[in-house]
């Protein structure tokens, strides 16, 4: 059965899933008591609504930063829900305060949360650029001491960059706490694949669906690595080391924008070129997604249904009617 894009995307959070569709996003989190906490928010672009922000390449940079902001916000929220016991203790400590004092304290905490959110995102960007964009070149540049040409240095940089990225992914995938998040990541992909392949969104159908998806953030990051490798050959003929290093830094938004356009195109296409370009990212997803349990899938379904009318989608795209079962498995 042909896959059709639903324009829904998401992210795994602590004990849950964030799902976004158009101007809404939801966060579904499994509470310590076993229930599902569901929150729906309006999506607001960090940079505003100017028309030029939707232009090719630029929209990729905007989407990347927005993804970090919303993703970090959802992670912080999910951590609060997963730690409800601590919240109850905090509420008990504030029981003696008046309503005005509680409101003032909440406003102060909200302001602190906002600064913490943007500070975390800024730090994440700086560390990512330093670790995966600048550090590989700095390491590869040591070959200059033995007389290697800039072409050889750039080739060595590519291998160092891929080695650091793969090593990071392998290390993270072995951490027990992260593995549970990767299970929710798998549940997110399975839900999207389920509806995009014309299957009713049930736990049974989701469990049968693939945990790999072309539009995944893992695939995006891998594309960023590949695109940066090719674009950095532009600096081969630049004679000054610091200019080459600065050029790599300034090119980061361009790399992110181009990578976004490629992954969006590949996610909408089924031709051989798109499939070929998607294969490395899909292979990487074997590390960042793990088969989820049924209770995780229930959280993912709740998050999807909060922002996306999958029954209407199946009817419009596949002619499905409630009560019908799909003839093919995913």
mmCIF file of C-alpha atoms in Angstrom:
data_model
loop_
_atom_site.group_PDB
_atom_site.id
_atom_site.type_symbol
_atom_site.label_atom_id
_atom_site.label_comp_id
_atom_site.label_asym_id
_atom_site.label_seq_id
_atom_site.Cartn_x
_atom_site.Cartn_y
_atom_site.Cartn_z
ATOM 1 C CA UNK A 1 0.000 0.000 0.000
ATOM 2 C CA UNK A 2 1.403 3.430 -0.938
ATOM 3 C CA UNK A 3 2.540 5.702 1.871
ATOM 4 C CA UNK A 4 0.970 9.178 1.850
ATOM 5 C CA UNK A 5 2.268 12.069 3.952
ATOM 6 C CA UNK A 6 -0.046 13.247 6.739
ATOM 7 C CA UNK A 7 2.127 16.251 7.723
ATOM 8 C CA UNK A 8 2.068 15.072 11.307
ATOM 9 C CA UNK A 9 5.312 14.792 13.232
ATOM 10 C CA UNK A 10 6.429 14.276 16.758
ATOM 11 C CA UNK A 11 9.083 13.572 19.335
ATOM 12 C CA UNK A 12 9.563 11.232 22.233
ATOM 13 C CA UNK A 13 9.646 12.862 25.664
ATOM 14 C CA UNK A 14 10.040 11.476 29.172
ATOM 15 C CA UNK A 15 7.431 8.717 29.538
ATOM 16 C CA UNK A 16 5.467 10.063 26.592
ATOM 17 C CA UNK A 17 5.068 11.580 23.151
ATOM 18 C CA UNK A 18 4.742 15.040 21.634
ATOM 19 C CA UNK A 19 2.732 15.183 18.399
ATOM 20 C CA UNK A 20 2.348 18.235 16.166
ATOM 21 C CA UNK A 21 -0.005 18.892 13.258
ATOM 22 C CA UNK A 22 -0.349 22.316 11.628
ATOM 23 C CA UNK A 23 -0.964 24.939 14.333
ATOM 24 C CA UNK A 24 -1.453 22.540 17.269
ATOM 25 C CA UNK A 25 0.761 20.217 19.248
ATOM 26 C CA UNK A 26 -0.017 17.810 22.057
ATOM 27 C CA UNK A 27 1.960 16.146 24.813
ATOM 28 C CA UNK A 28 0.835 12.777 26.109
ATOM 29 C CA UNK A 29 2.609 11.515 29.231
ATOM 30 C CA UNK A 30 2.069 8.360 31.280
ATOM 31 C CA UNK A 31 1.577 9.437 34.899
ATOM 32 C CA UNK A 32 3.073 7.490 37.833
ATOM 33 C CA UNK A 33 -0.477 6.353 38.735
ATOM 34 C CA UNK A 34 -0.885 4.758 35.296
ATOM 35 C CA UNK A 35 -3.176 7.375 33.750
ATOM 36 C CA UNK A 36 -2.383 9.465 30.676
ATOM 37 C CA UNK A 37 -1.830 13.202 31.099
ATOM 38 C CA UNK A 38 -2.722 15.042 27.878
ATOM 39 C CA UNK A 39 -1.980 18.675 27.100
ATOM 40 C CA UNK A 40 -2.723 20.567 23.867
ATOM 41 C CA UNK A 41 -1.012 23.843 22.957
ATOM 42 C CA UNK A 42 -1.155 26.288 20.043
ATOM 43 C CA UNK A 43 1.992 26.257 17.940
ATOM 44 C CA UNK A 44 3.624 29.685 17.720
ATOM 45 C CA UNK A 45 6.725 30.187 15.604
ATOM 46 C CA UNK A 46 9.666 31.469 17.626
ATOM 47 C CA UNK A 47 10.539 33.955 14.861
ATOM 48 C CA UNK A 48 7.028 35.243 14.142
ATOM 49 C CA UNK A 49 4.828 34.968 11.029
ATOM 50 C CA UNK A 50 6.790 36.896 8.369
ATOM 51 C CA UNK A 51 6.304 35.470 4.863
ATOM 52 C CA UNK A 52 10.030 35.153 4.112
ATOM 53 C CA UNK A 53 10.376 32.652 6.967
ATOM 54 C CA UNK A 54 8.475 30.141 4.800
ATOM 55 C CA UNK A 55 10.911 30.412 1.884
ATOM 56 C CA UNK A 56 12.964 27.310 0.954
ATOM 57 C CA UNK A 57 16.097 26.743 3.063
ATOM 58 C CA UNK A 58 15.102 29.575 5.473
ATOM 59 C CA UNK A 59 12.109 27.532 6.636
ATOM 60 C CA UNK A 60 14.499 24.678 7.422
ATOM 61 C CA UNK A 61 16.504 26.843 9.823
ATOM 62 C CA UNK A 62 13.278 28.116 11.411
ATOM 63 C CA UNK A 63 11.938 24.569 11.762
ATOM 64 C CA UNK A 64 15.197 23.366 13.317
ATOM 65 C CA UNK A 65 15.259 26.091 15.990
ATOM 66 C CA UNK A 66 11.497 25.793 16.592
ATOM 67 C CA UNK A 67 11.894 22.057 17.017
ATOM 68 C CA UNK A 68 14.538 22.601 19.683
ATOM 69 C CA UNK A 69 12.417 25.173 21.532
ATOM 70 C CA UNK A 70 9.187 23.156 21.502
ATOM 71 C CA UNK A 71 11.006 19.875 22.081
ATOM 72 C CA UNK A 72 12.849 21.211 25.129
ATOM 73 C CA UNK A 73 9.639 22.728 26.485
ATOM 74 C CA UNK A 74 7.822 19.410 26.092
ATOM 75 C CA UNK A 75 10.686 17.508 27.723
ATOM 76 C CA UNK A 76 10.559 19.811 30.737
ATOM 77 C CA UNK A 77 6.785 19.419 30.976
ATOM 78 C CA UNK A 78 6.959 15.634 30.715
ATOM 79 C CA UNK A 79 9.607 15.571 33.454
ATOM 80 C CA UNK A 80 7.202 17.476 35.710
ATOM 81 C CA UNK A 81 4.363 15.000 35.054
ATOM 82 C CA UNK A 82 6.638 11.987 35.509
ATOM 83 C CA UNK A 83 7.672 13.504 38.861
ATOM 84 C CA UNK A 84 4.208 14.328 40.164
ATOM 85 C CA UNK A 85 5.161 13.170 43.647
ATOM 86 C CA UNK A 86 7.637 16.045 43.917
ATOM 87 C CA UNK A 87 4.925 18.464 42.718
ATOM 88 C CA UNK A 88 2.624 17.276 45.493
ATOM 89 C CA UNK A 89 5.346 17.936 48.075
ATOM 90 C CA UNK A 90 5.869 21.416 46.612
ATOM 91 C CA UNK A 91 2.127 22.125 46.778
ATOM 92 C CA UNK A 92 2.068 21.070 50.432
ATOM 93 C CA UNK A 93 4.917 23.481 51.211
ATOM 94 C CA UNK A 94 2.982 26.349 49.575
ATOM 95 C CA UNK A 95 -0.299 25.608 51.363
ATOM 96 C CA UNK A 96 0.239 28.470 53.842
ATOM 97 C CA UNK A 97 0.540 31.105 51.076
ATOM 98 C CA UNK A 98 -2.320 33.382 50.054
ATOM 99 C CA UNK A 99 -3.750 33.216 46.515
ATOM 100 C CA UNK A 100 -1.917 36.461 45.609
ATOM 101 C CA UNK A 101 1.376 35.066 46.905
ATOM 102 C CA UNK A 102 0.892 31.830 44.970
ATOM 103 C CA UNK A 103 0.127 33.792 41.799
ATOM 104 C CA UNK A 104 3.219 35.978 42.258
ATOM 105 C CA UNK A 105 5.362 32.914 42.855
ATOM 106 C CA UNK A 106 3.934 31.200 39.759
ATOM 107 C CA UNK A 107 4.665 34.251 37.573
ATOM 108 C CA UNK A 108 8.234 34.317 38.856
ATOM 109 C CA UNK A 109 8.648 30.585 38.162
ATOM 110 C CA UNK A 110 7.180 30.979 34.654
ATOM 111 C CA UNK A 111 9.674 33.744 33.902
ATOM 112 C CA UNK A 112 12.530 31.609 35.197
ATOM 113 C CA UNK A 113 11.264 28.669 33.143
ATOM 114 C CA UNK A 114 11.259 30.796 29.977
ATOM 115 C CA UNK A 115 14.854 31.895 30.513
ATOM 116 C CA UNK A 116 15.869 28.327 31.336
ATOM 117 C CA UNK A 117 14.149 27.087 28.177
ATOM 118 C CA UNK A 118 15.882 29.497 25.814
ATOM 119 C CA UNK A 119 19.176 29.097 27.655
ATOM 120 C CA UNK A 120 18.975 25.313 27.266
ATOM 121 C CA UNK A 121 18.216 25.612 23.547
ATOM 122 C CA UNK A 122 21.079 28.086 22.999
ATOM 123 C CA UNK A 123 23.495 25.829 24.880
ATOM 124 C CA UNK A 124 22.311 22.797 22.879
ATOM 125 C CA UNK A 125 22.983 24.587 19.595
ATOM 126 C CA UNK A 126 26.429 25.779 20.715
ATOM 127 C CA UNK A 127 27.476 22.344 21.946
ATOM 128 C CA UNK A 128 26.139 20.604 18.817
ATOM 129 C CA UNK A 129 27.967 22.980 16.474
ATOM 130 C CA UNK A 130 31.171 22.717 18.500
ATOM 131 C CA UNK A 131 31.081 18.910 18.763
ATOM 132 C CA UNK A 132 29.955 17.948 15.275
ATOM 133 C CA UNK A 133 30.954 20.890 13.066
ATOM 134 C CA UNK A 134 34.090 22.556 14.466
ATOM 135 C CA UNK A 135 35.791 19.804 16.500
ATOM 136 C CA UNK A 136 36.119 17.357 13.546
ATOM 137 C CA UNK A 137 37.916 19.993 11.481
ATOM 138 C CA UNK A 138 40.158 20.960 14.392
ATOM 139 C CA UNK A 139 41.151 17.303 14.843
ATOM 140 C CA UNK A 140 41.630 16.684 11.111
ATOM 141 C CA UNK A 141 43.747 19.844 10.825
ATOM 142 C CA UNK A 142 46.447 18.130 12.872
ATOM 143 C CA UNK A 143 47.363 16.408 9.593
ATOM 144 C CA UNK A 144 48.695 19.759 8.391
ATOM 145 C CA UNK A 145 51.671 19.189 10.687
ATOM 146 C CA UNK A 146 52.742 16.230 8.547
ATOM 147 C CA UNK A 147 52.287 18.149 5.294
ATOM 148 C CA UNK A 148 48.789 16.939 4.308
ATOM 149 C CA UNK A 149 46.927 19.081 1.766
ATOM 150 C CA UNK A 150 43.638 20.793 2.613
ATOM 151 C CA UNK A 151 41.820 18.258 0.425
ATOM 152 C CA UNK A 152 43.179 15.397 2.556
ATOM 153 C CA UNK A 153 42.304 17.320 5.724
ATOM 154 C CA UNK A 154 38.712 17.831 4.503
ATOM 155 C CA UNK A 155 38.375 14.130 3.664
ATOM 156 C CA UNK A 156 39.754 13.220 7.090
ATOM 157 C CA UNK A 157 37.297 15.678 8.646
ATOM 158 C CA UNK A 158 34.434 13.773 7.022
ATOM 159 C CA UNK A 159 35.560 10.486 8.585
ATOM 160 C CA UNK A 160 36.103 12.099 12.001
ATOM 161 C CA UNK A 161 32.675 13.736 11.826
ATOM 162 C CA UNK A 162 30.917 10.481 10.971
ATOM 163 C CA UNK A 163 32.894 8.592 13.613
ATOM 164 C CA UNK A 164 31.929 11.102 16.320
ATOM 165 C CA UNK A 165 28.275 11.053 15.275
ATOM 166 C CA UNK A 166 28.065 7.251 15.092
ATOM 167 C CA UNK A 167 29.975 6.880 18.352
ATOM 168 C CA UNK A 168 27.628 9.300 20.090
ATOM 169 C CA UNK A 169 24.562 7.458 18.810
ATOM 170 C CA UNK A 170 25.953 4.072 19.849
ATOM 171 C CA UNK A 171 26.852 5.353 23.317
ATOM 172 C CA UNK A 172 23.479 7.008 23.906
ATOM 173 C CA UNK A 173 21.542 3.974 22.626
ATOM 174 C CA UNK A 174 23.123 1.818 25.343
ATOM 175 C CA UNK A 175 21.946 4.022 28.218
ATOM 176 C CA UNK A 176 19.025 2.350 30.031
ATOM 177 C CA UNK A 177 17.105 5.577 30.719
ATOM 178 C CA UNK A 178 17.418 6.637 27.073
ATOM 179 C CA UNK A 179 16.309 3.221 25.819
ATOM 180 C CA UNK A 180 12.854 3.760 27.308
ATOM 181 C CA UNK A 181 12.625 7.118 25.510
ATOM 182 C CA UNK A 182 13.661 5.361 22.298
ATOM 183 C CA UNK A 183 10.741 2.963 22.826
ATOM 184 C CA UNK A 184 8.380 5.952 22.858
ATOM 185 C CA UNK A 185 10.206 7.205 19.760
ATOM 186 C CA UNK A 186 9.332 3.895 18.120
ATOM 187 C CA UNK A 187 5.691 4.294 19.181
ATOM 188 C CA UNK A 188 5.597 7.762 17.609
ATOM 189 C CA UNK A 189 6.866 6.455 14.258
ATOM 190 C CA UNK A 190 4.544 3.463 14.334
ATOM 191 C CA UNK A 191 1.481 5.681 14.817
ATOM 192 C CA UNK A 192 2.416 7.930 11.903
ATOM 193 C CA UNK A 193 3.233 4.970 9.651
ATOM 194 C CA UNK A 194 -0.026 3.292 10.610
ATOM 195 C CA UNK A 195 -2.266 6.113 9.369
ATOM 196 C CA UNK A 196 -0.030 7.040 6.413
ATOM 197 C CA UNK A 197 -0.352 3.467 5.179
ATOM 198 C CA UNK A 198 -4.154 3.553 5.408
ATOM 199 C CA UNK A 199 -4.590 1.577 8.620
ATOM 200 C CA UNK A 200 -7.093 2.525 11.357
ATOM 201 C CA UNK A 201 -5.248 3.863 14.412
ATOM 202 C CA UNK A 202 -5.638 0.987 16.855
ATOM 203 C CA UNK A 203 -3.084 -0.517 19.221
ATOM 204 C CA UNK A 204 -3.038 -3.730 17.180
ATOM 205 C CA UNK A 205 -2.431 -1.940 13.860
ATOM 206 C CA UNK A 206 0.189 0.385 15.348
ATOM 207 C CA UNK A 207 2.127 -2.535 16.833
ATOM 208 C CA UNK A 208 2.279 -4.109 13.345
ATOM 209 C CA UNK A 209 3.577 -0.917 11.719
ATOM 210 C CA UNK A 210 7.194 -0.002 11.012
ATOM 211 C CA UNK A 211 9.183 1.954 13.583
ATOM 212 C CA UNK A 212 11.228 3.680 10.852
ATOM 213 C CA UNK A 213 10.135 6.856 9.068
ATOM 214 C CA UNK A 214 11.762 9.021 6.388
ATOM 215 C CA UNK A 215 10.992 12.332 8.117
ATOM 216 C CA UNK A 216 12.598 11.361 11.429
ATOM 217 C CA UNK A 217 14.901 13.773 13.258
ATOM 218 C CA UNK A 218 17.596 11.086 13.288
ATOM 219 C CA UNK A 219 17.540 11.048 9.487
ATOM 220 C CA UNK A 220 17.682 14.850 9.499
ATOM 221 C CA UNK A 221 20.776 14.891 11.716
ATOM 222 C CA UNK A 222 22.484 12.294 9.537
ATOM 223 C CA UNK A 223 21.678 14.376 6.453
ATOM 224 C CA UNK A 224 23.149 17.419 8.188
ATOM 225 C CA UNK A 225 26.379 15.452 8.570
ATOM 226 C CA UNK A 226 26.438 14.433 4.905
ATOM 227 C CA UNK A 227 25.473 17.846 3.515
ATOM 228 C CA UNK A 228 28.092 19.583 5.660
ATOM 229 C CA UNK A 229 30.756 17.176 4.400
ATOM 230 C CA UNK A 230 30.047 18.077 0.768
ATOM 231 C CA UNK A 231 29.694 21.826 1.374
ATOM 232 C CA UNK A 232 32.902 22.061 3.369
ATOM 233 C CA UNK A 233 34.882 21.249 0.230
ATOM 234 C CA UNK A 234 34.059 24.857 -0.763
ATOM 235 C CA UNK A 235 36.739 25.971 1.720
ATOM 236 C CA UNK A 236 39.517 23.762 0.325
ATOM 237 C CA UNK A 237 41.080 26.668 -1.588
ATOM 238 C CA UNK A 238 40.774 29.178 1.292
ATOM 239 C CA UNK A 239 44.354 29.715 2.539
ATOM 240 C CA UNK A 240 43.680 30.980 6.097
ATOM 241 C CA UNK A 241 42.822 28.433 8.839
ATOM 242 C CA UNK A 242 40.612 30.765 10.893
ATOM 243 C CA UNK A 243 38.669 31.828 7.802
ATOM 244 C CA UNK A 244 38.002 28.169 6.971
ATOM 245 C CA UNK A 245 36.855 27.561 10.563
ATOM 246 C CA UNK A 246 34.628 30.652 10.596
ATOM 247 C CA UNK A 247 33.205 29.676 7.202
ATOM 248 C CA UNK A 248 32.122 26.319 8.597
ATOM 249 C CA UNK A 249 30.400 28.100 11.463
ATOM 250 C CA UNK A 250 28.557 30.544 9.206
ATOM 251 C CA UNK A 251 27.472 27.700 6.937
ATOM 252 C CA UNK A 252 25.608 25.848 9.719
ATOM 253 C CA UNK A 253 22.210 27.501 8.968
ATOM 254 C CA UNK A 254 22.630 26.802 5.250
ATOM 255 C CA UNK A 255 23.448 23.152 5.964
ATOM 256 C CA UNK A 256 20.365 22.842 8.213
ATOM 257 C CA UNK A 257 18.140 24.522 5.608
ATOM 258 C CA UNK A 258 19.308 22.323 2.732
ATOM 259 C CA UNK A 259 19.023 19.170 4.837
ATOM 260 C CA UNK A 260 15.447 20.120 5.774
ATOM 261 C CA UNK A 261 14.471 20.524 2.107
ATOM 262 C CA UNK A 262 15.984 17.146 1.215
ATOM 263 C CA UNK A 263 14.279 15.253 4.038
ATOM 264 C CA UNK A 264 10.905 16.888 3.312
ATOM 265 C CA UNK A 265 11.204 15.983 -0.355
ATOM 266 C CA UNK A 266 12.281 12.427 0.442
ATOM 267 C CA UNK A 267 9.361 12.062 2.869
ATOM 268 C CA UNK A 268 6.888 12.979 0.099
ATOM 269 C CA UNK A 269 8.523 10.916 -2.655
ATOM 270 C CA UNK A 270 8.662 7.227 -3.428
ATOM 271 C CA UNK A 271 11.139 7.323 -6.322
ATOM 272 C CA UNK A 272 14.494 5.515 -6.304
ATOM 273 C CA UNK A 273 16.589 8.620 -5.588
ATOM 274 C CA UNK A 274 14.506 9.513 -2.518
ATOM 275 C CA UNK A 275 14.661 5.919 -1.288
ATOM 276 C CA UNK A 276 18.444 5.841 -1.767
ATOM 277 C CA UNK A 277 18.965 9.108 0.129
ATOM 278 C CA UNK A 278 16.700 7.891 2.944
ATOM 279 C CA UNK A 279 18.495 4.583 3.537
ATOM 280 C CA UNK A 280 21.361 5.847 5.785
ATOM 281 C CA UNK A 281 18.943 7.725 8.046
ATOM 282 C CA UNK A 282 16.556 4.779 8.220
ATOM 283 C CA UNK A 283 19.478 2.544 9.173
ATOM 284 C CA UNK A 284 20.434 4.965 11.963
ATOM 285 C CA UNK A 285 16.886 4.761 13.301
ATOM 286 C CA UNK A 286 17.584 1.159 14.284
ATOM 287 C CA UNK A 287 19.640 2.725 17.078
ATOM 288 C CA UNK A 288 17.252 5.522 18.065
ATOM 289 C CA UNK A 289 13.970 3.582 17.946
ATOM 290 C CA UNK A 290 13.045 0.453 19.899
ATOM 291 C CA UNK A 291 9.899 -1.657 19.689
ATOM 292 C CA UNK A 292 7.421 -0.142 22.191
ATOM 293 C CA UNK A 293 4.992 -1.841 24.556
ATOM 294 C CA UNK A 294 1.230 -1.574 24.063
ATOM 295 C CA UNK A 295 0.829 0.903 26.922
ATOM 296 C CA UNK A 296 3.354 3.196 25.202
ATOM 297 C CA UNK A 297 1.377 2.934 21.979
ATOM 298 C CA UNK A 298 -1.753 3.975 23.893
ATOM 299 C CA UNK A 299 0.000 7.197 24.931
ATOM 300 C CA UNK A 300 1.102 7.832 21.337
ATOM 301 C CA UNK A 301 -2.421 7.285 19.983
ATOM 302 C CA UNK A 302 -3.867 9.684 22.581
ATOM 303 C CA UNK A 303 -1.316 12.343 21.530
ATOM 304 C CA UNK A 304 -2.134 11.857 17.825
ATOM 305 C CA UNK A 305 -5.901 12.004 18.309
ATOM 306 C CA UNK A 306 -5.577 15.253 20.282
ATOM 307 C CA UNK A 307 -4.322 17.158 17.213
ATOM 308 C CA UNK A 308 -5.121 15.012 14.158
ATOM 309 C CA UNK A 309 -8.406 13.633 12.813
ATOM 310 C CA UNK A 310 -7.047 10.357 11.465
ATOM 311 C CA UNK A 311 -10.524 9.040 10.545
ATOM 312 C CA UNK A 312 -11.097 12.037 8.251
ATOM 313 C CA UNK A 313 -7.611 11.566 6.810
ATOM 314 C CA UNK A 314 -8.197 7.877 6.037
ATOM 315 C CA UNK A 315 -11.537 8.670 4.438
ATOM 316 C CA UNK A 316 -10.093 11.428 2.210
ATOM 317 C CA UNK A 317 -6.855 9.664 1.262
ATOM 318 C CA UNK A 318 -7.876 5.992 1.214
ATOM 319 C CA UNK A 319 -11.689 5.984 1.057
ATOM 320 C CA UNK A 320 -11.841 4.215 4.437
ATOM 321 C CA UNK A 321 -15.093 4.162 6.406
ATOM 322 C CA UNK A 322 -15.486 3.535 10.165
ATOM 323 C CA UNK A 323 -15.995 -0.137 10.842
ATOM 324 C CA UNK A 324 -13.864 -1.221 7.892
ATOM 325 C CA UNK A 325 -10.565 -3.025 8.268
ATOM 326 C CA UNK A 326 -7.624 -2.485 5.942
ATOM 327 C CA UNK A 327 -6.831 -5.424 3.658
ATOM 328 C CA UNK A 328 -3.054 -5.087 3.931
ATOM 329 C CA UNK A 329 -0.683 -5.095 6.848
ATOM 330 C CA UNK A 330 2.112 -2.569 7.088
#
